[in-house]
Amino acid sequence: SPMSDIIITPKTRIQVKSDRPRLHKVILVNDDYTPREFVVTVLKAEFCMSEDQAQRVMITAHRRGVCVVAVYTKDVAEAKATAATEAGRRKGYPLLFTTEPEE
Ligand code: NFA
């Protein structure tokens, strides 16, 4: 090509190891109104938990204010948190599940 034309060669980044997707936590937030048994029912249905697991997560959020429920890829974590929050909303409860990226 003519003198002074600049040729830019795009570099293709070589991926050596496949980066595993960043995981996001689903967090159960305590409130004063949602019945304990309903929280347990939602945890079992939406997060495939046993009765004992669900009881432990519910009581931890009740005592400490929040509890990590599970970790998933961003899309799955957000979908699960939304579905579980909507299950409470349908019954008129302020039940809230949030998400945040893992360190
Ligand atoms: N604090 C609620 C109650 O005493 C129970 C609850 C636990 C709600 C965990 C939300 C999250 N009925």
mmCIF file of C-alpha atoms and ligand atoms in Angstrom:
data_model
loop_
_atom_site.group_PDB
_atom_site.id
_atom_site.type_symbol
_atom_site.label_atom_id
_atom_site.label_comp_id
_atom_site.label_asym_id
_atom_site.label_seq_id
_atom_site.Cartn_x
_atom_site.Cartn_y
_atom_site.Cartn_z
ATOM 1 C CA SER A 1 0.000 0.000 0.000
ATOM 2 C CA PRO A 2 1.154 3.646 -0.491
ATOM 3 C CA MET A 3 3.668 5.242 1.883
ATOM 4 C CA SER A 4 2.010 6.783 5.031
ATOM 5 C CA ASP A 5 -0.952 4.414 4.923
ATOM 6 C CA ILE A 6 -1.276 2.793 8.320
ATOM 7 C CA ILE A 7 -2.029 -0.868 8.457
ATOM 8 C CA ILE A 8 -3.647 -2.033 11.685
ATOM 9 C CA THR A 9 -3.500 -5.742 12.292
ATOM 10 C CA PRO A 10 -6.220 -6.718 14.798
ATOM 11 C CA LYS A 11 -4.894 -8.963 17.495
ATOM 12 C CA THR A 12 -6.990 -11.980 18.356
ATOM 13 C CA ARG A 13 -6.746 -12.737 22.082
ATOM 14 C CA ILE A 14 -5.698 -16.313 22.539
ATOM 15 C CA GLN A 15 -7.857 -17.995 25.166
ATOM 16 C CA VAL A 16 -5.683 -20.502 26.962
ATOM 17 C CA LYS A 17 -8.031 -21.737 29.654
ATOM 18 C CA SER A 18 -11.808 -21.278 29.349
ATOM 19 C CA ASP A 19 -12.823 -18.574 31.885
ATOM 20 C CA ARG A 20 -15.479 -19.992 34.182
ATOM 21 C CA PRO A 21 -18.470 -17.646 34.409
ATOM 22 C CA ARG A 22 -18.532 -15.341 37.427
ATOM 23 C CA LEU A 23 -21.028 -16.641 39.994
ATOM 24 C CA HIS A 24 -23.720 -14.580 41.685
ATOM 25 C CA LYS A 25 -25.220 -15.131 45.137
ATOM 26 C CA VAL A 26 -28.968 -15.208 45.724
ATOM 27 C CA ILE A 27 -29.662 -13.569 49.096
ATOM 28 C CA LEU A 28 -32.777 -13.938 51.269
ATOM 29 C CA VAL A 29 -33.654 -10.711 53.114
ATOM 30 C CA ASN A 30 -35.583 -10.810 56.411
ATOM 31 C CA ASP A 31 -38.841 -8.911 56.929
ATOM 32 C CA ASP A 32 -41.392 -8.712 59.767
ATOM 33 C CA TYR A 33 -44.444 -9.986 57.838
ATOM 34 C CA THR A 34 -43.753 -13.066 55.718
ATOM 35 C CA PRO A 35 -44.655 -16.215 57.703
ATOM 36 C CA ARG A 36 -41.708 -18.509 58.453
ATOM 37 C CA GLU A 37 -43.475 -21.533 56.960
ATOM 38 C CA PHE A 38 -44.099 -19.646 53.711
ATOM 39 C CA VAL A 39 -40.404 -18.700 53.421
ATOM 40 C CA VAL A 40 -39.518 -22.379 53.878
ATOM 41 C CA THR A 41 -42.071 -23.422 51.217
ATOM 42 C CA VAL A 42 -40.582 -20.936 48.706
ATOM 43 C CA LEU A 43 -36.992 -22.017 49.441
ATOM 44 C CA LYS A 44 -37.922 -25.679 48.898
ATOM 45 C CA ALA A 45 -39.836 -24.992 45.656
ATOM 46 C CA GLU A 46 -37.545 -22.437 43.986
ATOM 47 C CA PHE A 47 -34.135 -23.633 45.183
ATOM 48 C CA CYS A 48 -34.667 -27.412 45.418
ATOM 49 C CA MET A 49 -33.889 -27.420 49.159
ATOM 50 C CA SER A 50 -34.777 -30.074 51.715
ATOM 51 C CA GLU A 51 -37.004 -29.114 54.664
ATOM 52 C CA ASP A 52 -33.946 -29.000 56.965
ATOM 53 C CA GLN A 53 -31.846 -26.872 54.574
ATOM 54 C CA ALA A 54 -34.750 -24.463 54.026
ATOM 55 C CA GLN A 55 -35.398 -24.166 57.781
ATOM 56 C CA ARG A 56 -31.714 -23.342 58.405
ATOM 57 C CA VAL A 57 -31.559 -20.686 55.684
ATOM 58 C CA MET A 58 -34.869 -19.108 56.823
ATOM 59 C CA ILE A 59 -33.827 -18.949 60.497
ATOM 60 C CA THR A 60 -30.383 -17.538 59.601
ATOM 61 C CA ALA A 61 -32.011 -14.689 57.617
ATOM 62 C CA HIS A 62 -34.534 -14.180 60.447
ATOM 63 C CA ARG A 63 -31.742 -13.824 63.051
ATOM 64 C CA ARG A 64 -29.032 -12.050 61.040
ATOM 65 C CA GLY A 65 -31.083 -10.066 58.498
ATOM 66 C CA VAL A 66 -29.814 -11.848 55.380
ATOM 67 C CA CYS A 67 -28.677 -15.317 54.298
ATOM 68 C CA VAL A 68 -26.998 -16.588 51.130
ATOM 69 C CA VAL A 69 -29.373 -19.126 49.552
ATOM 70 C CA ALA A 70 -27.307 -20.397 46.599
ATOM 71 C CA VAL A 71 -24.875 -19.346 43.860
ATOM 72 C CA TYR A 72 -25.545 -19.498 40.116
ATOM 73 C CA THR A 73 -24.480 -17.792 36.899
ATOM 74 C CA LYS A 74 -25.790 -14.179 36.706
ATOM 75 C CA ASP A 75 -28.808 -14.974 34.485
ATOM 76 C CA VAL A 76 -29.940 -17.953 36.589
ATOM 77 C CA ALA A 77 -29.406 -16.106 39.903
ATOM 78 C CA GLU A 78 -31.500 -13.142 38.710
ATOM 79 C CA ALA A 79 -34.282 -15.397 37.341
ATOM 80 C CA LYS A 80 -34.459 -17.417 40.583
ATOM 81 C CA ALA A 81 -34.445 -14.287 42.787
ATOM 82 C CA THR A 82 -37.243 -12.746 40.690
ATOM 83 C CA ALA A 83 -39.359 -15.935 40.716
ATOM 84 C CA ALA A 84 -38.981 -16.374 44.492
ATOM 85 C CA THR A 85 -39.757 -12.691 45.187
ATOM 86 C CA GLU A 86 -42.862 -12.920 42.929
ATOM 87 C CA ALA A 87 -44.079 -16.015 44.820
ATOM 88 C CA GLY A 88 -44.248 -13.825 47.943
ATOM 89 C CA ARG A 89 -45.782 -10.879 46.078
ATOM 90 C CA ARG A 90 -48.615 -13.140 44.806
ATOM 91 C CA LYS A 91 -49.551 -13.860 48.444
ATOM 92 C CA GLY A 92 -49.234 -10.189 49.435
ATOM 93 C CA TYR A 93 -45.948 -10.646 51.345
ATOM 94 C CA PRO A 94 -42.900 -8.337 51.140
ATOM 95 C CA LEU A 95 -40.540 -11.341 50.812
ATOM 96 C CA LEU A 96 -37.362 -10.251 48.996
ATOM 97 C CA PHE A 97 -34.537 -12.104 47.289
ATOM 98 C CA THR A 98 -31.616 -10.087 45.873
ATOM 99 C CA THR A 99 -28.463 -11.022 43.945
ATOM 100 C CA GLU A 100 -24.840 -9.918 44.116
ATOM 101 C CA PRO A 101 -21.665 -11.027 42.344
ATOM 102 C CA GLU A 102 -19.231 -13.253 44.257
ATOM 103 C CA GLU A 103 -15.763 -11.837 44.990
HETATM 104 N N1 NFA B 1 -39.101 -12.662 60.104
HETATM 105 C C1 NFA B 1 -40.216 -13.421 59.562
HETATM 106 C C2 NFA B 1 -41.188 -13.780 60.701
HETATM 107 O O1 NFA B 1 -40.837 -13.685 61.861
HETATM 108 C C3 NFA B 1 -39.742 -14.725 58.883
HETATM 109 C C4 NFA B 1 -38.805 -14.481 57.743
HETATM 110 C C5 NFA B 1 -37.577 -15.130 57.709
HETATM 111 C C6 NFA B 1 -39.132 -13.609 56.708
HETATM 112 C C7 NFA B 1 -36.682 -14.916 56.664
HETATM 113 C C8 NFA B 1 -38.250 -13.402 55.644
HETATM 114 C C9 NFA B 1 -37.009 -14.047 55.622
HETATM 115 N N2 NFA B 1 -42.407 -14.175 60.351
#
